[in-house]
Amino acid sequence: MALSLSNLGNLAMNQGRYDEAKEYYKKSLSISEELGNRAGVAQTLHNLGNLANDLNKPELAFRFTTIALFMFASMGHADAQKAMSNLAILVQKLGYDEAKLNSELNKIVQEFNQRGYELIDELLRELEDAVG
């Protein structure tokens, strides 16, 4: 169910129906969290990063994608490579040099380790404002 909702979110996003995409992703995230499906959570966070990027919110996209990459990497998940590729695009878009990149990555990962899903909820609220 969570995967299907996430895929529906991708479809809605690709069609420019951003508010609908956000709702599908939120439902997918909720189900994955409830089931303890870390891979599902990471995948949905990655999709939320793509949505934020489509909404021209690269900083928000960077934060979602960094958490997704961290989760994928901690599981040895194959999708870590996709998240890393998307992160590289965002780094270029944001104009981060190596020092800024390392600082931001460390800050986000530390914050996620300390606050967990509370941080994700905060990012979702920021996305709500971006979607309108």
PDB file of C-alpha atoms in Angstrom:
ATOM      1  CA  MET A   1       0.000   0.000   0.000  1.00  0.00           C
ATOM      2  CA  ALA A   2       2.757   2.456   0.935  1.00  0.00           C
ATOM      3  CA  LEU A   3       4.645   1.741  -2.293  1.00  0.00           C
ATOM      4  CA  SER A   4       1.496   2.172  -4.375  1.00  0.00           C
ATOM      5  CA  LEU A   5       0.734   5.491  -2.683  1.00  0.00           C
ATOM      6  CA  SER A   6       4.280   6.672  -3.300  1.00  0.00           C
ATOM      7  CA  ASN A   7       3.984   5.686  -6.964  1.00  0.00           C
ATOM      8  CA  LEU A   8       0.696   7.586  -7.216  1.00  0.00           C
ATOM      9  CA  GLY A   9       2.534  10.553  -5.734  1.00  0.00           C
ATOM     10  CA  ASN A  10       5.179  10.247  -8.451  1.00  0.00           C
ATOM     11  CA  LEU A  11       2.477  10.205 -11.119  1.00  0.00           C
ATOM     12  CA  ALA A  12       0.730  13.246  -9.648  1.00  0.00           C
ATOM     13  CA  MET A  13       4.049  15.110  -9.354  1.00  0.00           C
ATOM     14  CA  ASN A  14       4.954  14.335 -12.965  1.00  0.00           C
ATOM     15  CA  GLN A  15       1.582  15.748 -14.005  1.00  0.00           C
ATOM     16  CA  GLY A  16       2.130  18.932 -11.981  1.00  0.00           C
ATOM     17  CA  ARG A  17      -0.491  18.084  -9.364  1.00  0.00           C
ATOM     18  CA  TYR A  18       1.818  18.960  -6.480  1.00  0.00           C
ATOM     19  CA  ASP A  19      -0.700  19.161  -3.657  1.00  0.00           C
ATOM     20  CA  GLU A  20      -2.064  15.732  -4.591  1.00  0.00           C
ATOM     21  CA  ALA A  21       1.485  14.329  -4.804  1.00  0.00           C
ATOM     22  CA  LYS A  22       2.268  15.693  -1.347  1.00  0.00           C
ATOM     23  CA  GLU A  23      -0.817  14.013   0.103  1.00  0.00           C
ATOM     24  CA  TYR A  24       0.057  10.645  -1.441  1.00  0.00           C
ATOM     25  CA  TYR A  25       3.607  10.918  -0.117  1.00  0.00           C
ATOM     26  CA  LYS A  26       2.398  11.837   3.372  1.00  0.00           C
ATOM     27  CA  LYS A  27       0.115   8.791   3.458  1.00  0.00           C
ATOM     28  CA  SER A  28       2.906   6.554   2.172  1.00  0.00           C
ATOM     29  CA  LEU A  29       5.299   7.936   4.765  1.00  0.00           C
ATOM     30  CA  SER A  30       2.797   7.401   7.560  1.00  0.00           C
ATOM     31  CA  ILE A  31       2.216   3.760   6.613  1.00  0.00           C
ATOM     32  CA  SER A  32       5.949   3.069   6.231  1.00  0.00           C
ATOM     33  CA  GLU A  33       6.679   4.680   9.605  1.00  0.00           C
ATOM     34  CA  GLU A  34       3.884   2.708  11.282  1.00  0.00           C
ATOM     35  CA  LEU A  35       5.207  -0.569   9.862  1.00  0.00           C
ATOM     36  CA  GLY A  36       8.822   0.260  10.703  1.00  0.00           C
ATOM     37  CA  ASN A  37       9.716   0.016   7.003  1.00  0.00           C
ATOM     38  CA  ARG A  38      12.887   2.128   6.896  1.00  0.00           C
ATOM     39  CA  ALA A  39      13.396   1.498   3.176  1.00  0.00           C
ATOM     40  CA  GLY A  40       9.864   2.742   2.505  1.00  0.00           C
ATOM     41  CA  VAL A  41      10.449   5.813   4.657  1.00  0.00           C
ATOM     42  CA  ALA A  42      13.716   6.549   2.846  1.00  0.00           C
ATOM     43  CA  GLN A  43      12.119   6.107  -0.576  1.00  0.00           C
ATOM     44  CA  THR A  44       9.258   8.437   0.296  1.00  0.00           C
ATOM     45  CA  LEU A  45      11.686  11.027   1.693  1.00  0.00           C
ATOM     46  CA  HIS A  46      13.616  10.792  -1.572  1.00  0.00           C
ATOM     47  CA  ASN A  47      10.381  11.391  -3.486  1.00  0.00           C
ATOM     48  CA  LEU A  48       9.550  14.342  -1.225  1.00  0.00           C
ATOM     49  CA  GLY A  49      12.983  15.748  -2.067  1.00  0.00           C
ATOM     50  CA  ASN A  50      12.136  15.469  -5.753  1.00  0.00           C
ATOM     51  CA  LEU A  51       8.830  17.236  -5.116  1.00  0.00           C
ATOM     52  CA  ALA A  52      10.546  20.067  -3.226  1.00  0.00           C
ATOM     53  CA  ASN A  53      13.024  20.411  -6.076  1.00  0.00           C
ATOM     54  CA  ASP A  54      10.178  20.600  -8.621  1.00  0.00           C
ATOM     55  CA  LEU A  55       8.673  23.352  -6.455  1.00  0.00           C
ATOM     56  CA  ASN A  56      11.990  25.235  -6.726  1.00  0.00           C
ATOM     57  CA  LYS A  57      12.819  24.708  -3.056  1.00  0.00           C
ATOM     58  CA  PRO A  58      16.348  23.294  -3.430  1.00  0.00           C
ATOM     59  CA  GLU A  59      17.319  23.758   0.231  1.00  0.00           C
ATOM     60  CA  LEU A  60      14.284  21.768   1.348  1.00  0.00           C
ATOM     61  CA  ALA A  61      14.952  19.183  -1.359  1.00  0.00           C
ATOM     62  CA  PHE A  62      18.549  18.924  -0.115  1.00  0.00           C
ATOM     63  CA  ARG A  63      17.381  18.213   3.430  1.00  0.00           C
ATOM     64  CA  PHE A  64      14.858  15.530   2.423  1.00  0.00           C
ATOM     65  CA  THR A  65      17.372  13.913   0.069  1.00  0.00           C
ATOM     66  CA  THR A  66      20.186  13.967   2.637  1.00  0.00           C
ATOM     67  CA  ILE A  67      18.048  12.118   5.180  1.00  0.00           C
ATOM     68  CA  ALA A  68      16.963   9.621   2.512  1.00  0.00           C
ATOM     69  CA  LEU A  69      20.585   9.040   1.506  1.00  0.00           C
ATOM     70  CA  PHE A  70      21.632   8.614   5.136  1.00  0.00           C
ATOM     71  CA  MET A  71      18.877   6.042   5.678  1.00  0.00           C
ATOM     72  CA  PHE A  72      19.596   4.176   2.423  1.00  0.00           C
ATOM     73  CA  ALA A  73      23.336   4.090   3.174  1.00  0.00           C
ATOM     74  CA  SER A  74      22.800   2.845   6.733  1.00  0.00           C
ATOM     75  CA  MET A  75      20.830  -0.105   5.302  1.00  0.00           C
ATOM     76  CA  GLY A  76      23.218  -0.777   2.420  1.00  0.00           C
ATOM     77  CA  HIS A  77      20.243  -0.142   0.119  1.00  0.00           C
ATOM     78  CA  ALA A  78      20.817   0.084  -3.641  1.00  0.00           C
ATOM     79  CA  ASP A  79      18.772   3.297  -3.899  1.00  0.00           C
ATOM     80  CA  ALA A  80      21.544   5.152  -2.068  1.00  0.00           C
ATOM     81  CA  GLN A  81      23.147   5.682  -5.482  1.00  0.00           C
ATOM     82  CA  LYS A  82      20.022   7.400  -6.870  1.00  0.00           C
ATOM     83  CA  ALA A  83      19.797   9.617  -3.807  1.00  0.00           C
ATOM     84  CA  MET A  84      23.488  10.473  -4.136  1.00  0.00           C
ATOM     85  CA  SER A  85      23.011  11.437  -7.786  1.00  0.00           C
ATOM     86  CA  ASN A  86      20.076  13.671  -6.909  1.00  0.00           C
ATOM     87  CA  LEU A  87      22.044  15.191  -4.064  1.00  0.00           C
ATOM     88  CA  ALA A  88      24.903  16.023  -6.465  1.00  0.00           C
ATOM     89  CA  ILE A  89      22.445  17.890  -8.707  1.00  0.00           C
ATOM     90  CA  LEU A  90      21.122  19.829  -5.717  1.00  0.00           C
ATOM     91  CA  VAL A  91      24.644  20.668  -4.531  1.00  0.00           C
ATOM     92  CA  GLN A  92      25.376  22.149  -7.931  1.00  0.00           C
ATOM     93  CA  LYS A  93      22.066  24.035  -7.951  1.00  0.00           C
ATOM     94  CA  LEU A  94      22.775  25.453  -4.486  1.00  0.00           C
ATOM     95  CA  GLY A  95      26.374  26.323  -5.354  1.00  0.00           C
ATOM     96  CA  TYR A  96      27.841  24.584  -2.313  1.00  0.00           C
ATOM     97  CA  ASP A  97      31.599  24.236  -2.159  1.00  0.00           C
ATOM     98  CA  GLU A  98      33.097  21.202  -0.428  1.00  0.00           C
ATOM     99  CA  ALA A  99      33.296  22.864   2.990  1.00  0.00           C
ATOM    100  CA  LYS A 100      29.694  24.079   2.853  1.00  0.00           C
ATOM    101  CA  LEU A 101      28.527  20.669   1.613  1.00  0.00           C
ATOM    102  CA  ASN A 102      30.268  18.817   4.442  1.00  0.00           C
ATOM    103  CA  SER A 103      28.950  21.290   7.003  1.00  0.00           C
ATOM    104  CA  GLU A 104      25.348  20.983   5.760  1.00  0.00           C
ATOM    105  CA  LEU A 105      25.472  17.180   5.496  1.00  0.00           C
ATOM    106  CA  ASN A 106      26.843  16.851   9.028  1.00  0.00           C
ATOM    107  CA  LYS A 107      24.303  19.309  10.417  1.00  0.00           C
ATOM    108  CA  ILE A 108      21.322  17.528   8.825  1.00  0.00           C
ATOM    109  CA  VAL A 109      22.471  14.031   9.812  1.00  0.00           C
ATOM    110  CA  GLN A 110      23.147  15.148  13.402  1.00  0.00           C
ATOM    111  CA  GLU A 111      19.758  16.803  13.592  1.00  0.00           C
ATOM    112  CA  PHE A 112      18.056  13.689  12.210  1.00  0.00           C
ATOM    113  CA  ASN A 113      19.918  11.483  14.706  1.00  0.00           C
ATOM    114  CA  GLN A 114      18.758  13.739  17.545  1.00  0.00           C
ATOM    115  CA  ARG A 115      15.206  14.516  16.451  1.00  0.00           C
ATOM    116  CA  GLY A 116      14.251  11.688  14.075  1.00  0.00           C
ATOM    117  CA  TYR A 117      10.718  11.859  12.792  1.00  0.00           C
ATOM    118  CA  GLU A 118      10.145  15.175  14.546  1.00  0.00           C
ATOM    119  CA  LEU A 119      12.540  16.688  11.978  1.00  0.00           C
ATOM    120  CA  ILE A 120      10.675  14.984   9.136  1.00  0.00           C
ATOM    121  CA  ASP A 121       7.405  16.457  10.415  1.00  0.00           C
ATOM    122  CA  GLU A 122       9.019  19.896  10.417  1.00  0.00           C
ATOM    123  CA  LEU A 123      10.197  19.428   6.818  1.00  0.00           C
ATOM    124  CA  LEU A 124       6.688  18.339   5.823  1.00  0.00           C
ATOM    125  CA  ARG A 125       5.297  21.578   7.300  1.00  0.00           C
ATOM    126  CA  GLU A 126       7.804  23.552   5.231  1.00  0.00           C
ATOM    127  CA  LEU A 127       6.658  21.615   2.158  1.00  0.00           C
ATOM    128  CA  GLU A 128       3.030  22.447   2.999  1.00  0.00           C
ATOM    129  CA  ASP A 129       3.963  26.141   2.828  1.00  0.00           C
ATOM    130  CA  ALA A 130       5.731  25.604  -0.511  1.00  0.00           C
ATOM    131  CA  VAL A 131       2.775  23.805  -2.086  1.00  0.00           C
ATOM    132  CA  GLY A 132       0.309  26.359  -0.789  1.00  0.00           C
TER     133      GLY A 132
END
